[in-house]
Amino acid sequence: MLRTVITAAVGLTLATGCAPDSEAPVKVSVLSRSSNGQYVPTQVELTTIEDIVGLKGTVGDLQGGARIVIDPNDPALQNATEDTVADVLLKKSGHDVKASYITQKDEKTGEDVLWPADFHSWNMVTSYYNLERANEYFRTVANVKVASFDPTPTLYYFPEFIQTQVSKEPAEDNAIFYPVLQAFLVLPFDQIQRAPLPLNSAVMAHEYSHLVFNRLAYATQNLPVALSLWAAESPSPGANVLKAFDEGLADYHAYGASCRSPSGCDPRFLAPSFDGGPFTGVTDARDLSNGNRCMSALLYTRVYQQDLGTFSSDGAEYQVGTLLASALYQAGRSTGQEAQLQRDIVSAYYDTNPSTPGIYQYTQQVLGDQSLFTLAVPARAIISHITDLELRKAVCNEFMDHLQIPRADLIGDNLCPASAAGGTTCPSIFQ
Ligand SMILES: [Zn+2]
């Protein structure tokens, strides 16, 4: 409560002081990828901003100086409830950021344009802009209702983020959506120098996709019940499947959002951040346009026989997720219906109609027995929400082929047509 009061007071001071006019729309320069692939200062209009200095608006609220510690041995964490867990993890809640600008006149229009005055101001205002772009993708292409974005997520900018199980040192070089805090974390960078993650609009769209998945497929639960219940068991096939879908769909939507940028659809959207550095291999590993990926017998077995910790220890959720994302990519491209597919997928996250349950509804049906939450289950949710029959059949064939989901699990009313027979790219792992 105290925190809310202090934050409000600071915001008021800035608005009445020497701060630039904060009312949206605000014309400002951000770093954005141009049509030739370079990150260059680009004049844009922020349409959702309420405080251009504190970088707060309806799509996000930037906070600096936070300290977040995840220590499984912290007794306070063991006693925490869903209502108190955020306060336990948030050792310092941080403060409003303060971006600096120089006002310039646009040569053509004579209008004022704000020009960020230092590196962090560039980085922060671009982060906000990228949240706004991702939000617009999900509202317009994916048809997500405005109410689903409430409450406004916080974006912790350069927080100290410590996971004691991983390291005593604060983590770097990552952008994270953290559902417990309903917040994004943009960590300081060390190795990633080329295009810092918050500047990469597709990376921010990937994280934003996790927010949307949480708000719909997990019904905005800070500690998603299905995931945490299932992750506590061993093996944890249901938790593994949920994680894999969450990651794969995040990559697919990041790709979808890239199609609305000046540089166009980019199935290798990690390249500007990762190529040429220590993470170079990641771009190829998650390249959506690689149509030759196949579920292996080993990976398939791991989904069903490992606990989430073991499954995730080498990023297997990303391996399965990439199979899913590239299958969707192929189906959308081959039918020329990518935007429709992106919209259909999000409509499959939450649906109370008993004949076409959403992913959330399916998790609730089998909460007591996660062995029933196979790869086929969220696949069925997606398939039943694809209205165009040609597109639906294409997705069915890709799922049977690249993800090796058994055909018998996907055929049925509101599901795959009997004519869906799979594909010919991948050898069957069920011999
Ligand atoms: Zn992710």
JSON list of N, CA and C in Angstrom, two decimals, residues 346-418:
[
{"chain": "A", "resi": 346, "resn": "VAL", "atom": "N", "xyz": [-4.94, -18.54, -30.38]},
{"chain": "A", "resi": 346, "resn": "VAL", "atom": "CA", "xyz": [-5.20, -17.83, -29.12]},
{"chain": "A", "resi": 346, "resn": "VAL", "atom": "C", "xyz": [-6.64, -18.08, -28.64]},
{"chain": "A", "resi": 347, "resn": "SER", "atom": "N", "xyz": [-7.55, -18.27, -29.58]},
{"chain": "A", "resi": 347, "resn": "SER", "atom": "CA", "xyz": [-8.94, -18.56, -29.17]},
{"chain": "A", "resi": 347, "resn": "SER", "atom": "C", "xyz": [-9.04, -19.94, -28.53]},
{"chain": "A", "resi": 348, "resn": "ALA", "atom": "N", "xyz": [-8.01, -20.77, -28.69]},
{"chain": "A", "resi": 348, "resn": "ALA", "atom": "CA", "xyz": [-8.01, -22.11, -28.10]},
{"chain": "A", "resi": 348, "resn": "ALA", "atom": "C", "xyz": [-7.47, -22.12, -26.67]},
{"chain": "A", "resi": 349, "resn": "TYR", "atom": "N", "xyz": [-7.01, -20.98, -26.16]},
{"chain": "A", "resi": 349, "resn": "TYR", "atom": "CA", "xyz": [-6.41, -20.96, -24.82]},
{"chain": "A", "resi": 349, "resn": "TYR", "atom": "C", "xyz": [-7.48, -21.14, -23.73]},
{"chain": "A", "resi": 350, "resn": "TYR", "atom": "N", "xyz": [-8.61, -20.50, -23.93]},
{"chain": "A", "resi": 350, "resn": "TYR", "atom": "CA", "xyz": [-9.65, -20.50, -22.89]},
{"chain": "A", "resi": 350, "resn": "TYR", "atom": "C", "xyz": [-10.99, -20.50, -23.60]},
{"chain": "A", "resi": 351, "resn": "ASP", "atom": "N", "xyz": [-11.77, -21.56, -23.41]},
{"chain": "A", "resi": 351, "resn": "ASP", "atom": "CA", "xyz": [-13.08, -21.64, -24.07]},
{"chain": "A", "resi": 351, "resn": "ASP", "atom": "C", "xyz": [-13.99, -22.52, -23.21]},
{"chain": "A", "resi": 352, "resn": "THR", "atom": "N", "xyz": [-15.08, -21.91, -22.74]},
{"chain": "A", "resi": 352, "resn": "THR", "atom": "CA", "xyz": [-16.00, -22.63, -21.85]},
{"chain": "A", "resi": 352, "resn": "THR", "atom": "C", "xyz": [-17.03, -23.44, -22.62]},
{"chain": "A", "resi": 353, "resn": "ASN", "atom": "N", "xyz": [-17.02, -23.36, -23.94]},
{"chain": "A", "resi": 353, "resn": "ASN", "atom": "CA", "xyz": [-17.95, -24.17, -24.74]},
{"chain": "A", "resi": 353, "resn": "ASN", "atom": "C", "xyz": [-17.56, -25.66, -24.61]},
{"chain": "A", "resi": 354, "resn": "PRO", "atom": "N", "xyz": [-18.48, -26.50, -24.06]},
{"chain": "A", "resi": 354, "resn": "PRO", "atom": "CA", "xyz": [-18.12, -27.90, -23.81]},
{"chain": "A", "resi": 354, "resn": "PRO", "atom": "C", "xyz": [-17.76, -28.70, -25.07]},
{"chain": "A", "resi": 355, "resn": "SER", "atom": "N", "xyz": [-18.21, -28.27, -26.23]},
{"chain": "A", "resi": 355, "resn": "SER", "atom": "CA", "xyz": [-17.87, -29.03, -27.44]},
{"chain": "A", "resi": 355, "resn": "SER", "atom": "C", "xyz": [-16.50, -28.65, -27.99]},
{"chain": "A", "resi": 356, "resn": "THR", "atom": "N", "xyz": [-15.97, -27.49, -27.57]},
{"chain": "A", "resi": 356, "resn": "THR", "atom": "CA", "xyz": [-14.63, -27.07, -28.01]},
{"chain": "A", "resi": 356, "resn": "THR", "atom": "C", "xyz": [-13.85, -26.51, -26.82]},
{"chain": "A", "resi": 357, "resn": "PRO", "atom": "N", "xyz": [-13.48, -27.36, -25.85]},
{"chain": "A", "resi": 357, "resn": "PRO", "atom": "CA", "xyz": [-12.78, -26.86, -24.66]},
{"chain": "A", "resi": 357, "resn": "PRO", "atom": "C", "xyz": [-11.47, -26.17, -25.02]},
{"chain": "A", "resi": 358, "resn": "GLY", "atom": "N", "xyz": [-11.13, -25.15, -24.22]},
{"chain": "A", "resi": 358, "resn": "GLY", "atom": "CA", "xyz": [-9.83, -24.50, -24.39]},
{"chain": "A", "resi": 358, "resn": "GLY", "atom": "C", "xyz": [-8.76, -25.27, -23.63]},
{"chain": "A", "resi": 359, "resn": "ILE", "atom": "N", "xyz": [-7.51, -24.83, -23.77]},
{"chain": "A", "resi": 359, "resn": "ILE", "atom": "CA", "xyz": [-6.40, -25.50, -23.07]},
{"chain": "A", "resi": 359, "resn": "ILE", "atom": "C", "xyz": [-6.64, -25.45, -21.56]},
{"chain": "A", "resi": 360, "resn": "TYR", "atom": "N", "xyz": [-7.05, -24.28, -21.06]},
{"chain": "A", "resi": 360, "resn": "TYR", "atom": "CA", "xyz": [-7.33, -24.18, -19.61]},
{"chain": "A", "resi": 360, "resn": "TYR", "atom": "C", "xyz": [-8.39, -25.18, -19.20]},
{"chain": "A", "resi": 361, "resn": "GLN", "atom": "N", "xyz": [-9.48, -25.27, -19.95]},
{"chain": "A", "resi": 361, "resn": "GLN", "atom": "CA", "xyz": [-10.56, -26.19, -19.59]},
{"chain": "A", "resi": 361, "resn": "GLN", "atom": "C", "xyz": [-10.08, -27.64, -19.61]},
{"chain": "A", "resi": 362, "resn": "TYR", "atom": "N", "xyz": [-9.26, -27.99, -20.59]},
{"chain": "A", "resi": 362, "resn": "TYR", "atom": "CA", "xyz": [-8.70, -29.35, -20.64]},
{"chain": "A", "resi": 362, "resn": "TYR", "atom": "C", "xyz": [-7.85, -29.65, -19.40]},
{"chain": "A", "resi": 363, "resn": "THR", "atom": "N", "xyz": [-7.05, -28.66, -18.96]},
{"chain": "A", "resi": 363, "resn": "THR", "atom": "CA", "xyz": [-6.22, -28.92, -17.76]},
{"chain": "A", "resi": 363, "resn": "THR", "atom": "C", "xyz": [-7.12, -29.19, -16.55]},
{"chain": "A", "resi": 364, "resn": "GLN", "atom": "N", "xyz": [-8.24, -28.48, -16.46]},
{"chain": "A", "resi": 364, "resn": "GLN", "atom": "CA", "xyz": [-9.13, -28.66, -15.31]},
{"chain": "A", "resi": 364, "resn": "GLN", "atom": "C", "xyz": [-9.81, -30.03, -15.33]},
{"chain": "A", "resi": 365, "resn": "GLN", "atom": "N", "xyz": [-10.05, -30.55, -16.54]},
{"chain": "A", "resi": 365, "resn": "GLN", "atom": "CA", "xyz": [-10.71, -31.86, -16.65]},
{"chain": "A", "resi": 365, "resn": "GLN", "atom": "C", "xyz": [-9.84, -32.99, -16.13]},
{"chain": "A", "resi": 366, "resn": "VAL", "atom": "N", "xyz": [-8.51, -32.83, -16.24]},
{"chain": "A", "resi": 366, "resn": "VAL", "atom": "CA", "xyz": [-7.62, -33.95, -15.89]},
{"chain": "A", "resi": 366, "resn": "VAL", "atom": "C", "xyz": [-6.64, -33.56, -14.78]},
{"chain": "A", "resi": 367, "resn": "LEU", "atom": "N", "xyz": [-7.01, -32.56, -13.98]},
{"chain": "A", "resi": 367, "resn": "LEU", "atom": "CA", "xyz": [-6.12, -32.06, -12.94]},
{"chain": "A", "resi": 367, "resn": "LEU", "atom": "C", "xyz": [-5.59, -33.18, -12.04]},
{"chain": "A", "resi": 368, "resn": "GLY", "atom": "N", "xyz": [-6.40, -34.18, -11.76]},
{"chain": "A", "resi": 368, "resn": "GLY", "atom": "CA", "xyz": [-6.01, -35.26, -10.86]},
{"chain": "A", "resi": 368, "resn": "GLY", "atom": "C", "xyz": [-5.17, -36.35, -11.51]},
{"chain": "A", "resi": 369, "resn": "ASP", "atom": "N", "xyz": [-5.03, -36.33, -12.83]},
{"chain": "A", "resi": 369, "resn": "ASP", "atom": "CA", "xyz": [-4.25, -37.37, -13.52]},
{"chain": "A", "resi": 369, "resn": "ASP", "atom": "C", "xyz": [-3.58, -36.79, -14.75]},
{"chain": "A", "resi": 370, "resn": "GLN", "atom": "N", "xyz": [-2.34, -36.29, -14.54]},
{"chain": "A", "resi": 370, "resn": "GLN", "atom": "CA", "xyz": [-1.67, -35.59, -15.64]},
{"chain": "A", "resi": 370, "resn": "GLN", "atom": "C", "xyz": [-1.24, -36.51, -16.77]},
{"chain": "A", "resi": 371, "resn": "SER", "atom": "N", "xyz": [-1.27, -37.83, -16.53]},
{"chain": "A", "resi": 371, "resn": "SER", "atom": "CA", "xyz": [-0.90, -38.73, -17.63]},
{"chain": "A", "resi": 371, "resn": "SER", "atom": "C", "xyz": [-1.91, -38.61, -18.79]},
{"chain": "A", "resi": 372, "resn": "LEU", "atom": "N", "xyz": [-3.08, -38.05, -18.48]},
{"chain": "A", "resi": 372, "resn": "LEU", "atom": "CA", "xyz": [-4.08, -37.86, -19.53]},
{"chain": "A", "resi": 372, "resn": "LEU", "atom": "C", "xyz": [-3.85, -36.59, -20.33]},
{"chain": "A", "resi": 373, "resn": "PHE", "atom": "N", "xyz": [-2.93, -35.72, -19.84]},
{"chain": "A", "resi": 373, "resn": "PHE", "atom": "CA", "xyz": [-2.65, -34.47, -20.57]},
{"chain": "A", "resi": 373, "resn": "PHE", "atom": "C", "xyz": [-1.46, -34.70, -21.50]},
{"chain": "A", "resi": 374, "resn": "THR", "atom": "N", "xyz": [-1.71, -35.42, -22.58]},
{"chain": "A", "resi": 374, "resn": "THR", "atom": "CA", "xyz": [-0.66, -35.73, -23.55]},
{"chain": "A", "resi": 374, "resn": "THR", "atom": "C", "xyz": [-0.51, -34.57, -24.54]},
{"chain": "A", "resi": 375, "resn": "LEU", "atom": "N", "xyz": [0.48, -34.68, -25.42]},
{"chain": "A", "resi": 375, "resn": "LEU", "atom": "CA", "xyz": [0.66, -33.66, -26.48]},
{"chain": "A", "resi": 375, "resn": "LEU", "atom": "C", "xyz": [-0.61, -33.50, -27.30]},
{"chain": "A", "resi": 376, "resn": "ALA", "atom": "N", "xyz": [-1.39, -34.59, -27.40]},
{"chain": "A", "resi": 376, "resn": "ALA", "atom": "CA", "xyz": [-2.60, -34.54, -28.23]},
{"chain": "A", "resi": 376, "resn": "ALA", "atom": "C", "xyz": [-3.65, -33.60, -27.67]},
{"chain": "A", "resi": 377, "resn": "VAL", "atom": "N", "xyz": [-3.64, -33.37, -26.34]},
{"chain": "A", "resi": 377, "resn": "VAL", "atom": "CA", "xyz": [-4.74, -32.62, -25.72]},
{"chain": "A", "resi": 377, "resn": "VAL", "atom": "C", "xyz": [-4.72, -31.13, -26.09]},
{"chain": "A", "resi": 378, "resn": "PRO", "atom": "N", "xyz": [-3.61, -30.39, -25.81]},
{"chain": "A", "resi": 378, "resn": "PRO", "atom": "CA", "xyz": [-3.62, -29.00, -26.30]},
{"chain": "A", "resi": 378, "resn": "PRO", "atom": "C", "xyz": [-3.65, -28.92, -27.82]},
{"chain": "A", "resi": 379, "resn": "ALA", "atom": "N", "xyz": [-3.13, -29.97, -28.49]},
{"chain": "A", "resi": 379, "resn": "ALA", "atom": "CA", "xyz": [-3.23, -30.00, -29.96]},
{"chain": "A", "resi": 379, "resn": "ALA", "atom": "C", "xyz": [-4.70, -30.05, -30.38]},
{"chain": "A", "resi": 380, "resn": "ARG", "atom": "N", "xyz": [-5.49, -30.84, -29.67]},
{"chain": "A", "resi": 380, "resn": "ARG", "atom": "CA", "xyz": [-6.93, -30.91, -29.97]},
{"chain": "A", "resi": 380, "resn": "ARG", "atom": "C", "xyz": [-7.61, -29.56, -29.74]},
{"chain": "A", "resi": 381, "resn": "ALA", "atom": "N", "xyz": [-7.21, -28.88, -28.65]},
{"chain": "A", "resi": 381, "resn": "ALA", "atom": "CA", "xyz": [-7.80, -27.56, -28.38]},
{"chain": "A", "resi": 381, "resn": "ALA", "atom": "C", "xyz": [-7.55, -26.63, -29.57]},
{"chain": "A", "resi": 382, "resn": "ILE", "atom": "N", "xyz": [-6.32, -26.63, -30.07]},
{"chain": "A", "resi": 382, "resn": "ILE", "atom": "CA", "xyz": [-6.00, -25.76, -31.21]},
{"chain": "A", "resi": 382, "resn": "ILE", "atom": "C", "xyz": [-6.79, -26.17, -32.45]},
{"chain": "A", "resi": 383, "resn": "ILE", "atom": "N", "xyz": [-6.76, -27.47, -32.75]},
{"chain": "A", "resi": 383, "resn": "ILE", "atom": "CA", "xyz": [-7.41, -27.95, -33.98]},
{"chain": "A", "resi": 383, "resn": "ILE", "atom": "C", "xyz": [-8.90, -27.62, -33.98]},
{"chain": "A", "resi": 384, "resn": "SER", "atom": "N", "xyz": [-9.56, -27.79, -32.84]},
{"chain": "A", "resi": 384, "resn": "SER", "atom": "CA", "xyz": [-11.01, -27.57, -32.80]},
{"chain": "A", "resi": 384, "resn": "SER", "atom": "C", "xyz": [-11.36, -26.09, -32.95]},
{"chain": "A", "resi": 385, "resn": "HIS", "atom": "N", "xyz": [-10.36, -25.21, -32.81]},
{"chain": "A", "resi": 385, "resn": "HIS", "atom": "CA", "xyz": [-10.63, -23.78, -32.98]},
{"chain": "A", "resi": 385, "resn": "HIS", "atom": "C", "xyz": [-10.25, -23.26, -34.36]},
{"chain": "A", "resi": 386, "resn": "ILE", "atom": "N", "xyz": [-9.84, -24.16, -35.24]},
{"chain": "A", "resi": 386, "resn": "ILE", "atom": "CA", "xyz": [-9.54, -23.74, -36.62]},
{"chain": "A", "resi": 386, "resn": "ILE", "atom": "C", "xyz": [-10.79, -23.99, -37.46]},
{"chain": "A", "resi": 387, "resn": "THR", "atom": "N", "xyz": [-11.40, -22.90, -37.93]},
{"chain": "A", "resi": 387, "resn": "THR", "atom": "CA", "xyz": [-12.68, -23.06, -38.64]},
{"chain": "A", "resi": 387, "resn": "THR", "atom": "C", "xyz": [-12.47, -23.42, -40.11]},
{"chain": "A", "resi": 388, "resn": "ASP", "atom": "N", "xyz": [-11.42, -22.91, -40.72]},
{"chain": "A", "resi": 388, "resn": "ASP", "atom": "CA", "xyz": [-11.19, -23.21, -42.14]},
{"chain": "A", "resi": 388, "resn": "ASP", "atom": "C", "xyz": [-10.71, -24.66, -42.29]},
{"chain": "A", "resi": 389, "resn": "LEU", "atom": "N", "xyz": [-11.42, -25.43, -43.10]},
{"chain": "A", "resi": 389, "resn": "LEU", "atom": "CA", "xyz": [-11.15, -26.87, -43.14]},
{"chain": "A", "resi": 389, "resn": "LEU", "atom": "C", "xyz": [-9.81, -27.21, -43.78]},
{"chain": "A", "resi": 390, "resn": "GLU", "atom": "N", "xyz": [-9.42, -26.42, -44.77]},
{"chain": "A", "resi": 390, "resn": "GLU", "atom": "CA", "xyz": [-8.12, -26.68, -45.41]},
{"chain": "A", "resi": 390, "resn": "GLU", "atom": "C", "xyz": [-6.98, -26.41, -44.43]},
{"chain": "A", "resi": 391, "resn": "LEU", "atom": "N", "xyz": [-7.10, -25.30, -43.70]},
{"chain": "A", "resi": 391, "resn": "LEU", "atom": "CA", "xyz": [-6.09, -24.95, -42.69]},
{"chain": "A", "resi": 391, "resn": "LEU", "atom": "C", "xyz": [-6.07, -26.00, -41.58]},
{"chain": "A", "resi": 392, "resn": "ARG", "atom": "N", "xyz": [-7.26, -26.42, -41.16]},
{"chain": "A", "resi": 392, "resn": "ARG", "atom": "CA", "xyz": [-7.34, -27.41, -40.08]},
{"chain": "A", "resi": 392, "resn": "ARG", "atom": "C", "xyz": [-6.64, -28.71, -40.48]},
{"chain": "A", "resi": 393, "resn": "LYS", "atom": "N", "xyz": [-6.91, -29.13, -41.69]},
{"chain": "A", "resi": 393, "resn": "LYS", "atom": "CA", "xyz": [-6.29, -30.38, -42.15]},
{"chain": "A", "resi": 393, "resn": "LYS", "atom": "C", "xyz": [-4.77, -30.24, -42.25]},
{"chain": "A", "resi": 394, "resn": "ALA", "atom": "N", "xyz": [-4.32, -29.07, -42.70]},
{"chain": "A", "resi": 394, "resn": "ALA", "atom": "CA", "xyz": [-2.87, -28.84, -42.81]},
{"chain": "A", "resi": 394, "resn": "ALA", "atom": "C", "xyz": [-2.21, -28.92, -41.43]},
{"chain": "A", "resi": 395, "resn": "VAL", "atom": "N", "xyz": [-2.84, -28.30, -40.42]},
{"chain": "A", "resi": 395, "resn": "VAL", "atom": "CA", "xyz": [-2.29, -28.36, -39.06]},
{"chain": "A", "resi": 395, "resn": "VAL", "atom": "C", "xyz": [-2.30, -29.80, -38.55]},
{"chain": "A", "resi": 396, "resn": "CYS", "atom": "N", "xyz": [-3.40, -30.53, -38.81]},
{"chain": "A", "resi": 396, "resn": "CYS", "atom": "CA", "xyz": [-3.48, -31.94, -38.39]},
{"chain": "A", "resi": 396, "resn": "CYS", "atom": "C", "xyz": [-2.32, -32.75, -38.97]},
{"chain": "A", "resi": 397, "resn": "ASN", "atom": "N", "xyz": [-2.09, -32.58, -40.28]},
{"chain": "A", "resi": 397, "resn": "ASN", "atom": "CA", "xyz": [-1.03, -33.35, -40.93]},
{"chain": "A", "resi": 397, "resn": "ASN", "atom": "C", "xyz": [0.35, -33.01, -40.36]},
{"chain": "A", "resi": 398, "resn": "GLU", "atom": "N", "xyz": [0.58, -31.71, -40.10]},
{"chain": "A", "resi": 398, "resn": "GLU", "atom": "CA", "xyz": [1.87, -31.31, -39.53]},
{"chain": "A", "resi": 398, "resn": "GLU", "atom": "C", "xyz": [2.05, -31.86, -38.12]},
{"chain": "A", "resi": 399, "resn": "PHE", "atom": "N", "xyz": [0.99, -31.84, -37.32]},
{"chain": "A", "resi": 399, "resn": "PHE", "atom": "CA", "xyz": [1.09, -32.36, -35.95]},
{"chain": "A", "resi": 399, "resn": "PHE", "atom": "C", "xyz": [1.39, -33.86, -35.95]},
{"chain": "A", "resi": 400, "resn": "MET", "atom": "N", "xyz": [0.72, -34.59, -36.85]},
{"chain": "A", "resi": 400, "resn": "MET", "atom": "CA", "xyz": [0.96, -36.05, -36.91]},
{"chain": "A", "resi": 400, "resn": "MET", "atom": "C", "xyz": [2.37, -36.34, -37.40]},
{"chain": "A", "resi": 401, "resn": "ASP", "atom": "N", "xyz": [2.83, -35.53, -38.34]},
{"chain": "A", "resi": 401, "resn": "ASP", "atom": "CA", "xyz": [4.13, -35.77, -38.96]},
{"chain": "A", "resi": 401, "resn": "ASP", "atom": "C", "xyz": [5.27, -35.30, -38.04]},
{"chain": "A", "resi": 402, "resn": "HIS", "atom": "N", "xyz": [5.36, -34.01, -37.79]},
{"chain": "A", "resi": 402, "resn": "HIS", "atom": "CA", "xyz": [6.54, -33.46, -37.09]},
{"chain": "A", "resi": 402, "resn": "HIS", "atom": "C", "xyz": [6.51, -33.70, -35.58]},
{"chain": "A", "resi": 403, "resn": "LEU", "atom": "N", "xyz": [5.33, -33.69, -34.97]},
{"chain": "A", "resi": 403, "resn": "LEU", "atom": "CA", "xyz": [5.25, -33.92, -33.52]},
{"chain": "A", "resi": 403, "resn": "LEU", "atom": "C", "xyz": [4.95, -35.38, -33.19]},
{"chain": "A", "resi": 404, "resn": "GLN", "atom": "N", "xyz": [4.66, -36.15, -34.22]},
{"chain": "A", "resi": 404, "resn": "GLN", "atom": "CA", "xyz": [4.37, -37.59, -34.04]},
{"chain": "A", "resi": 404, "resn": "GLN", "atom": "C", "xyz": [3.23, -37.82, -33.04]},
{"chain": "A", "resi": 405, "resn": "ILE", "atom": "N", "xyz": [2.23, -36.95, -33.08]},
{"chain": "A", "resi": 405, "resn": "ILE", "atom": "CA", "xyz": [1.04, -37.18, -32.26]},
{"chain": "A", "resi": 405, "resn": "ILE", "atom": "C", "xyz": [0.22, -38.26, -32.98]},
{"chain": "A", "resi": 406, "resn": "PRO", "atom": "N", "xyz": [-0.12, -39.34, -32.27]},
{"chain": "A", "resi": 406, "resn": "PRO", "atom": "CA", "xyz": [-0.82, -40.45, -32.94]},
{"chain": "A", "resi": 406, "resn": "PRO", "atom": "C", "xyz": [-2.10, -39.98, -33.63]},
{"chain": "A", "resi": 407, "resn": "ARG", "atom": "N", "xyz": [-2.29, -40.42, -34.87]},
{"chain": "A", "resi": 407, "resn": "ARG", "atom": "CA", "xyz": [-3.43, -40.00, -35.67]},
{"chain": "A", "resi": 407, "resn": "ARG", "atom": "C", "xyz": [-4.74, -40.27, -34.95]},
{"chain": "A", "resi": 408, "resn": "ALA", "atom": "N", "xyz": [-4.84, -41.43, -34.31]},
{"chain": "A", "resi": 408, "resn": "ALA", "atom": "CA", "xyz": [-6.08, -41.82, -33.63]},
{"chain": "A", "resi": 408, "resn": "ALA", "atom": "C", "xyz": [-6.47, -40.83, -32.54]},
{"chain": "A", "resi": 409, "resn": "ASP", "atom": "N", "xyz": [-5.47, -40.12, -31.98]},
{"chain": "A", "resi": 409, "resn": "ASP", "atom": "CA", "xyz": [-5.77, -39.15, -30.90]},
{"chain": "A", "resi": 409, "resn": "ASP", "atom": "C", "xyz": [-6.30, -37.83, -31.44]},
{"chain": "A", "resi": 410, "resn": "LEU", "atom": "N", "xyz": [-6.21, -37.64, -32.75]},
{"chain": "A", "resi": 410, "resn": "LEU", "atom": "CA", "xyz": [-6.57, -36.32, -33.31]},
{"chain": "A", "resi": 410, "resn": "LEU", "atom": "C", "xyz": [-7.80, -36.36, -34.21]},
{"chain": "A", "resi": 411, "resn": "ILE", "atom": "N", "xyz": [-8.21, -37.54, -34.66]},
{"chain": "A", "resi": 411, "resn": "ILE", "atom": "CA", "xyz": [-9.36, -37.66, -35.56]},
{"chain": "A", "resi": 411, "resn": "ILE", "atom": "C", "xyz": [-10.65, -37.62, -34.75]},
{"chain": "A", "resi": 412, "resn": "GLY", "atom": "N", "xyz": [-11.65, -36.89, -35.22]},
{"chain": "A", "resi": 412, "resn": "GLY", "atom": "CA", "xyz": [-12.93, -36.92, -34.55]},
{"chain": "A", "resi": 412, "resn": "GLY", "atom": "C", "xyz": [-13.78, -35.69, -34.83]},
{"chain": "A", "resi": 413, "resn": "ASP", "atom": "N", "xyz": [-14.95, -35.64, -34.22]},
{"chain": "A", "resi": 413, "resn": "ASP", "atom": "CA", "xyz": [-15.86, -34.51, -34.38]},
{"chain": "A", "resi": 413, "resn": "ASP", "atom": "C", "xyz": [-15.18, -33.25, -33.87]},
{"chain": "A", "resi": 414, "resn": "ASN", "atom": "N", "xyz": [-15.31, -32.16, -34.59]},
{"chain": "A", "resi": 414, "resn": "ASN", "atom": "CA", "xyz": [-14.66, -30.89, -34.27]},
{"chain": "A", "resi": 414, "resn": "ASN", "atom": "C", "xyz": [-13.14, -30.99, -34.32]},
{"chain": "A", "resi": 415, "resn": "LEU", "atom": "N", "xyz": [-12.62, -32.15, -34.71]},
{"chain": "A", "resi": 415, "resn": "LEU", "atom": "CA", "xyz": [-11.16, -32.33, -34.72]},
{"chain": "A", "resi": 415, "resn": "LEU", "atom": "C", "xyz": [-10.68, -32.58, -36.15]},
{"chain": "A", "resi": 416, "resn": "CYS", "atom": "N", "xyz": [-9.70, -33.46, -36.30]},
{"chain": "A", "resi": 416, "resn": "CYS", "atom": "CA", "xyz": [-9.15, -33.68, -37.64]},
{"chain": "A", "resi": 416, "resn": "CYS", "atom": "C", "xyz": [-10.11, -34.50, -38.50]},
{"chain": "A", "resi": 417, "resn": "PRO", "atom": "N", "xyz": [-10.22, -34.13, -39.79]},
{"chain": "A", "resi": 417, "resn": "PRO", "atom": "CA", "xyz": [-11.04, -34.94, -40.69]},
{"chain": "A", "resi": 417, "resn": "PRO", "atom": "C", "xyz": [-10.37, -36.30, -40.95]},
{"chain": "A", "resi": 418, "resn": "ALA", "atom": "N", "xyz": [-11.18, -37.29, -41.30]},
{"chain": "A", "resi": 418, "resn": "ALA", "atom": "CA", "xyz": [-10.63, -38.62, -41.56]},
{"chain": "A", "resi": 418, "resn": "ALA", "atom": "C", "xyz": [-9.62, -38.61, -42.69]}
]
